[in-house]
XYZ file of C-alpha atoms in Angstrom:
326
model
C 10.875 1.404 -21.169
C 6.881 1.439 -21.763
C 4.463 3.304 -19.749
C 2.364 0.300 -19.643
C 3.077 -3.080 -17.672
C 0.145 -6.003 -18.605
C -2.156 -6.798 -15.961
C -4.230 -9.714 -15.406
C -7.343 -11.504 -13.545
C -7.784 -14.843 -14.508
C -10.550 -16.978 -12.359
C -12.353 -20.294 -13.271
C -15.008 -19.006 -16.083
C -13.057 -15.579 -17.396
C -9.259 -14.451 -18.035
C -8.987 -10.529 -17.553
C -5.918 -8.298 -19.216
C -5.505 -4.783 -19.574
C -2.562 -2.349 -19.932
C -1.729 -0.088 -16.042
C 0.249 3.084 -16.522
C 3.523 2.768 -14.814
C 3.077 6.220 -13.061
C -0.816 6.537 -11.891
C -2.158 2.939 -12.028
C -4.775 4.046 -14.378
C -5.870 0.772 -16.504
C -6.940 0.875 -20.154
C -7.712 -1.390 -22.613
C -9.422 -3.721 -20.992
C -10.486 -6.871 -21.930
C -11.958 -10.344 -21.183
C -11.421 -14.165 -22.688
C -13.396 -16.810 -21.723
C -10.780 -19.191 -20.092
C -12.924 -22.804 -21.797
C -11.432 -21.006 -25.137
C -7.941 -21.566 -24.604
C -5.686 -24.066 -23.963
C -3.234 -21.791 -21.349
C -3.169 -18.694 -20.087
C 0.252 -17.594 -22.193
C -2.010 -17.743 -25.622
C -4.451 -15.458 -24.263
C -1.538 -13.171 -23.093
C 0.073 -13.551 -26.691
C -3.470 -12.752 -28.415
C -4.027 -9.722 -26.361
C -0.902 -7.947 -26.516
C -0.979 -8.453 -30.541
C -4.398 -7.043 -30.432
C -3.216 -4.062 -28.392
C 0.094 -3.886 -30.679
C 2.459 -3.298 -27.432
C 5.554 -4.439 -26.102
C 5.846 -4.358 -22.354
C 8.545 -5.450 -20.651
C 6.453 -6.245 -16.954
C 3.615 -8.128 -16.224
C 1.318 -8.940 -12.988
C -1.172 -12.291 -13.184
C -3.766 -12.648 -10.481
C -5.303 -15.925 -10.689
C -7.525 -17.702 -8.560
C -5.586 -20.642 -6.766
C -2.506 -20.716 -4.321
C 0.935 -19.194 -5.825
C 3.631 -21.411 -4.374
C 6.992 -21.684 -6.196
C 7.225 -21.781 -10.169
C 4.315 -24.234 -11.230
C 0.622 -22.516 -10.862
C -1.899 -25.445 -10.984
C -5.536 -23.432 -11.039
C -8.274 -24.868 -8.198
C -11.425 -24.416 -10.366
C -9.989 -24.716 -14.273
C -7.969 -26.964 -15.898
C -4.840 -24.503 -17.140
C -1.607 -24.485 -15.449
C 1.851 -23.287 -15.775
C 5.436 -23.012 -15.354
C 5.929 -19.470 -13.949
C 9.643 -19.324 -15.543
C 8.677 -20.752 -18.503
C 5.990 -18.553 -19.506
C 8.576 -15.404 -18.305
C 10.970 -16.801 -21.196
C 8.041 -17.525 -23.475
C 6.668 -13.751 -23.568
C 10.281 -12.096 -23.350
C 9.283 -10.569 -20.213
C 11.768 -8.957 -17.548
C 9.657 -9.617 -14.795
C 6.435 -11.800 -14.098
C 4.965 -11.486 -10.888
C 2.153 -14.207 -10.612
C 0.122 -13.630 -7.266
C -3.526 -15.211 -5.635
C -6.158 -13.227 -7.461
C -7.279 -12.227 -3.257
C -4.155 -10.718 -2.943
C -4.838 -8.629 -5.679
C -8.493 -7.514 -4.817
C -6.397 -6.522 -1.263
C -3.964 -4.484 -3.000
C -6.567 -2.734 -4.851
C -7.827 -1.052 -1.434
C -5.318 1.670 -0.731
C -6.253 2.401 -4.590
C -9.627 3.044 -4.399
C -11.542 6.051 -4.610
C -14.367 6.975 -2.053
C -16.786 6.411 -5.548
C -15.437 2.627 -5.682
C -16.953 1.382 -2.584
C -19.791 1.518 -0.457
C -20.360 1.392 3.390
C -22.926 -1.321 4.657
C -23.056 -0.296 8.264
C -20.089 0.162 10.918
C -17.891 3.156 12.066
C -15.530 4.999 10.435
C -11.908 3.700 9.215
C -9.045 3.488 11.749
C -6.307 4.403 9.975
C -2.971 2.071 10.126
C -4.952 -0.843 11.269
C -5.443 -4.471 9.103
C -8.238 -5.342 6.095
C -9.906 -8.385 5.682
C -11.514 -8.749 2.258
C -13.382 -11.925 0.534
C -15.469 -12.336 -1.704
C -18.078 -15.204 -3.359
C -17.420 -15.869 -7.222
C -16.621 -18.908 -8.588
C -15.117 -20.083 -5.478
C -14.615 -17.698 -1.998
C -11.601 -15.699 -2.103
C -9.689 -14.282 1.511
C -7.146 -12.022 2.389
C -6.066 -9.678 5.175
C -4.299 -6.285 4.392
C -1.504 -5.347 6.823
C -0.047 -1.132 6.779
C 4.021 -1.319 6.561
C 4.221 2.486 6.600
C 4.077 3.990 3.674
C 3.634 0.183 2.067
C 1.029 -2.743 1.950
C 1.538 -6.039 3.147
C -1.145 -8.519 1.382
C -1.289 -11.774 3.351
C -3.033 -14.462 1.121
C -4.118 -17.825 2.013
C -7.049 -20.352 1.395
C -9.883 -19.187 4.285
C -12.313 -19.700 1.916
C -11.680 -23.409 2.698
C -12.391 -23.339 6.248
C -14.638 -25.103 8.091
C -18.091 -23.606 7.424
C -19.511 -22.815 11.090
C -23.371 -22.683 11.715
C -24.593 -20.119 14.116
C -28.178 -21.204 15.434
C -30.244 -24.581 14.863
C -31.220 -24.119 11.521
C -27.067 -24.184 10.038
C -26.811 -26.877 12.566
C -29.435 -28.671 10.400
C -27.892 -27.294 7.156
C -24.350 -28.366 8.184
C -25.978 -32.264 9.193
C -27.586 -32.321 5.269
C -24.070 -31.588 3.860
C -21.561 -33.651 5.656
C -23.723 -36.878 4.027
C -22.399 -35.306 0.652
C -18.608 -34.360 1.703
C -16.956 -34.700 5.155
C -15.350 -32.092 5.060
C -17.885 -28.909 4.670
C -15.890 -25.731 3.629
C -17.633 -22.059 3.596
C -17.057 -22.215 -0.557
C -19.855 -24.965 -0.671
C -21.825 -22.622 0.280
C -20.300 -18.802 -0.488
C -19.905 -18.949 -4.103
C -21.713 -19.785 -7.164
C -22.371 -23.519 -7.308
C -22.752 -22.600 -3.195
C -26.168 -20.835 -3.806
C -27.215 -23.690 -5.826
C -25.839 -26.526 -2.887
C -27.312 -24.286 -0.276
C -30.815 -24.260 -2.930
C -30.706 -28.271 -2.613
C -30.052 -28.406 1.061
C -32.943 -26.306 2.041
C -35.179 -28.230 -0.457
C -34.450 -31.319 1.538
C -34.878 -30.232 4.685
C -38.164 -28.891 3.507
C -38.758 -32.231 2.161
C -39.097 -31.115 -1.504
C -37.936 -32.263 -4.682
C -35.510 -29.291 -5.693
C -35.807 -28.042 -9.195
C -32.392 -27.890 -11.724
C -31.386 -24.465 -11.240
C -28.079 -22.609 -12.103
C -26.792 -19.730 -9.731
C -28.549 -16.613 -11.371
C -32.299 -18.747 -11.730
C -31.521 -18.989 -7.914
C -31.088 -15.329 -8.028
C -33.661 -14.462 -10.179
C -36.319 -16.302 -8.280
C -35.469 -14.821 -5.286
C -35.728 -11.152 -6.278
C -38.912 -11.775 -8.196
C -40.355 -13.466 -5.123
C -41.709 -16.068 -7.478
C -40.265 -18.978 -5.217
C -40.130 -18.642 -1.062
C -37.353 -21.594 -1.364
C -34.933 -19.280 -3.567
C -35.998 -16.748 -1.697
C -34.762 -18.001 1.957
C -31.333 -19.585 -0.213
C -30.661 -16.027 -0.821
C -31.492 -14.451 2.277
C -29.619 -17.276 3.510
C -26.717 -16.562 1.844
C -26.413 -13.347 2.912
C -26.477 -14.351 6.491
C -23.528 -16.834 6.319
C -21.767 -14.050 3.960
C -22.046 -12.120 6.776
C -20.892 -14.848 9.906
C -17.871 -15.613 7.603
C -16.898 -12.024 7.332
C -17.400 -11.184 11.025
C -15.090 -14.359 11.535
C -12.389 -12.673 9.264
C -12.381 -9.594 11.389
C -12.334 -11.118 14.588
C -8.935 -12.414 13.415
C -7.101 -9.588 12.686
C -9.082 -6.467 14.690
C -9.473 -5.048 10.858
C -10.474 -1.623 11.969
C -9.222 -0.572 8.713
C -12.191 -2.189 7.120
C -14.384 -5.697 5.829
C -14.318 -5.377 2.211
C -16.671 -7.348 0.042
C -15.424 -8.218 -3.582
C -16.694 -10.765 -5.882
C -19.016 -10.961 -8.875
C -22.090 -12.237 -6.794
C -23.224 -9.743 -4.495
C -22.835 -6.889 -6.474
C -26.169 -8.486 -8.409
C -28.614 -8.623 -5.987
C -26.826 -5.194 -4.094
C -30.840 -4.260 -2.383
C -31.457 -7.791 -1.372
C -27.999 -8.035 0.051
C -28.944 -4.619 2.120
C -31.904 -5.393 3.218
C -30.863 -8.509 4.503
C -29.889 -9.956 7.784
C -25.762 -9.789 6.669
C -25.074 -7.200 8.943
C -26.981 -8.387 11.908
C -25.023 -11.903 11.192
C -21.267 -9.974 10.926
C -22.382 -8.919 14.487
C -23.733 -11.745 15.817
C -20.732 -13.166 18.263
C -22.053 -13.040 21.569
C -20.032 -10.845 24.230
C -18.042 -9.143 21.325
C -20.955 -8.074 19.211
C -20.211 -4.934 20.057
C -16.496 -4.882 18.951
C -17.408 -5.773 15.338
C -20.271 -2.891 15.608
C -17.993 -0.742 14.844
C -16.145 -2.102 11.921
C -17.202 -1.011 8.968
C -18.158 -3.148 5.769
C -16.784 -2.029 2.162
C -18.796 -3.381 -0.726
C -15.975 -2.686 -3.712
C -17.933 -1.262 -6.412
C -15.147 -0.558 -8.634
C -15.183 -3.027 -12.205
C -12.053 -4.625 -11.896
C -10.805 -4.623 -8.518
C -8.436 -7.898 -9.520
C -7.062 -5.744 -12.611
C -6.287 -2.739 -10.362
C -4.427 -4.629 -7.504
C -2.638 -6.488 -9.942
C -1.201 -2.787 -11.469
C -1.120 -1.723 -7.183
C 1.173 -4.937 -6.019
C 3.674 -4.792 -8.970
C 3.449 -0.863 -9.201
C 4.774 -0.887 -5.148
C 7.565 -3.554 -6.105
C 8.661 -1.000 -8.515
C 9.322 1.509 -6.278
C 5.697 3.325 -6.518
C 3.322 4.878 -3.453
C 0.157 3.304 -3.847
C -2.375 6.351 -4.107
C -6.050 6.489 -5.376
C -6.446 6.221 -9.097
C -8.419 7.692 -11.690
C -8.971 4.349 -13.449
């Protein structure tokens, strides 16, 4: 049997592999493949593991749309699959194909105090529910439930919830929106084209002609205070990050913890500090104090997707999920 199984994170723009040691979870060999490269995922796989030059026998694939049954039909890229078929096609024993927010949840028990940091709250109840999400290419949810000594991820599509405005000026927002799709989710808004829908809205309620910008000239604008307009989308963003969030752990009383994953945030990390995302987590009236003392998680750690992956098939195997080294 090899010490490695493959582990992967595939999302809209990048597909993610690396080798996780059977008995630590420590990853290795990590690399990424632009997914407009390929035609299918099982290439990529194929290309990697001859680059490597290993044989595993076990795999994990986290990938960024709903798993349900055998055919995996991605939300924000073109690939898709027959889980079976691509099982057969690698001469794997097992295949465990799983939403790439399940993964990011599995990677909590697994990280070490150095992979995360605290934006404001308590301390950490222990045996209580996670909520984590995160803003990438689209906005990513899950809630972590304890099981004793095991981890119960349950996935599902909240970042396609109705977005909800908090004061007049979302109310305003929300109004500018619905005249471009009826239904308004929070991923038109928390992820990357978000910043750059949110960037137009606020141009036309400011009655300006918004300028062609991608995400990161959004970004960039804002933090070099070259443009007021970028610089209220971002500090805009932030506060919606932060509503949405304080929704998720409403749901589930996730004393255990609000983690924040994604590639976005992590960018502008001062900004996001400094910014009125806590004060908006808070902000829900007679149980502001309640979510007071729940305490945010930015995940600092590279490849939280890559980790869970190696943490959810690593407990089906039999393993305690611990802290890693990786």
């Amino acid at each position: 049997m090899s010490q490695y199984i493959l582990v992967g994170d595939v999302g809209g723009t990048n597909a993610r592999l690396a080798l996780c040691e059977r008995a630590t979870g420590a990853l290795s060999a990590i690399r990424s493949y632009p997914t407009a490269d390929s035609p299918g995922l099982e290439p990529v796989i194929r290309q990697y593991l001859a680059e490597q030059g290993v044989t595993v026998a076990e795999a994990c694939i986290a990938i960024a749309c709903p798993v349900q049954g055998d055919q995996v039909v991605m939300t924000n890229h073109s690939w898709h699959f027959s889980i079976a078929a691509m099982q057969a096609g690698l001469g794997l024993t097992r295949l465990e194909v799983i939403n790439d927010f399940t993964a990011v949840s599995m990677a909590i028990p697994a990280l070490a105090p150095e992979d995360r940091c605290q934006i404001g709250g308590g301390e950490i109840r222990p045996g209580h529910p996670v909520a984590v999400y995160g803003a990438g290419t689209g906005l990513g949810v899950a809630h972590l439930v304890p099981c004793g000594d095991t981890w119960l991820s349950l996935p599902g599509e909240g970042g396609h919830v109705d977005l909800a405005p908090g004061n007049a000026e979302e109310e305003e927002l929300l109004r500018v929106l619905r005249r471009r799709w009826p239904h308004v989710s929070a991923e038109r808004l928390l992820s990357g084209s978000g910043l750059v829908n949110l960037y137009q809205a606020l141009a036309e309620l400011a009655d300006r002609a918004p300028e062609a910008l991608a995400p990161g000239q959004i970004t960039e604008r804002a933090l070099g205070g070259d443009c007021a307009l970028c610089q209220r989308t971002l500090a805009l963003f932030c506060e919606l990050m932060g509503r949405f969030g304080g929704n998720l752990a409403l749901n589930l009383g996730t004393f255990g913890g609000v983690y924040l994953a994604g590639g976005i945030v992590p960018r502008f990390l001062d900004f996001f500090r400094d910014s009125g995302f806590r004060a908006a987590f808070e902000d829900k009236g007679r149980f502001s104090g309640y979510l007071a003392a729940i305490p945010v998680f930015l995940i600092t750690h590279p490849h939280p997707g890559l980790l869970g992956a190696g943490a959810y098939l690593r407990q089906q195997l039999g393993f305690r999920l611990d802290a890693t080294a990786s």
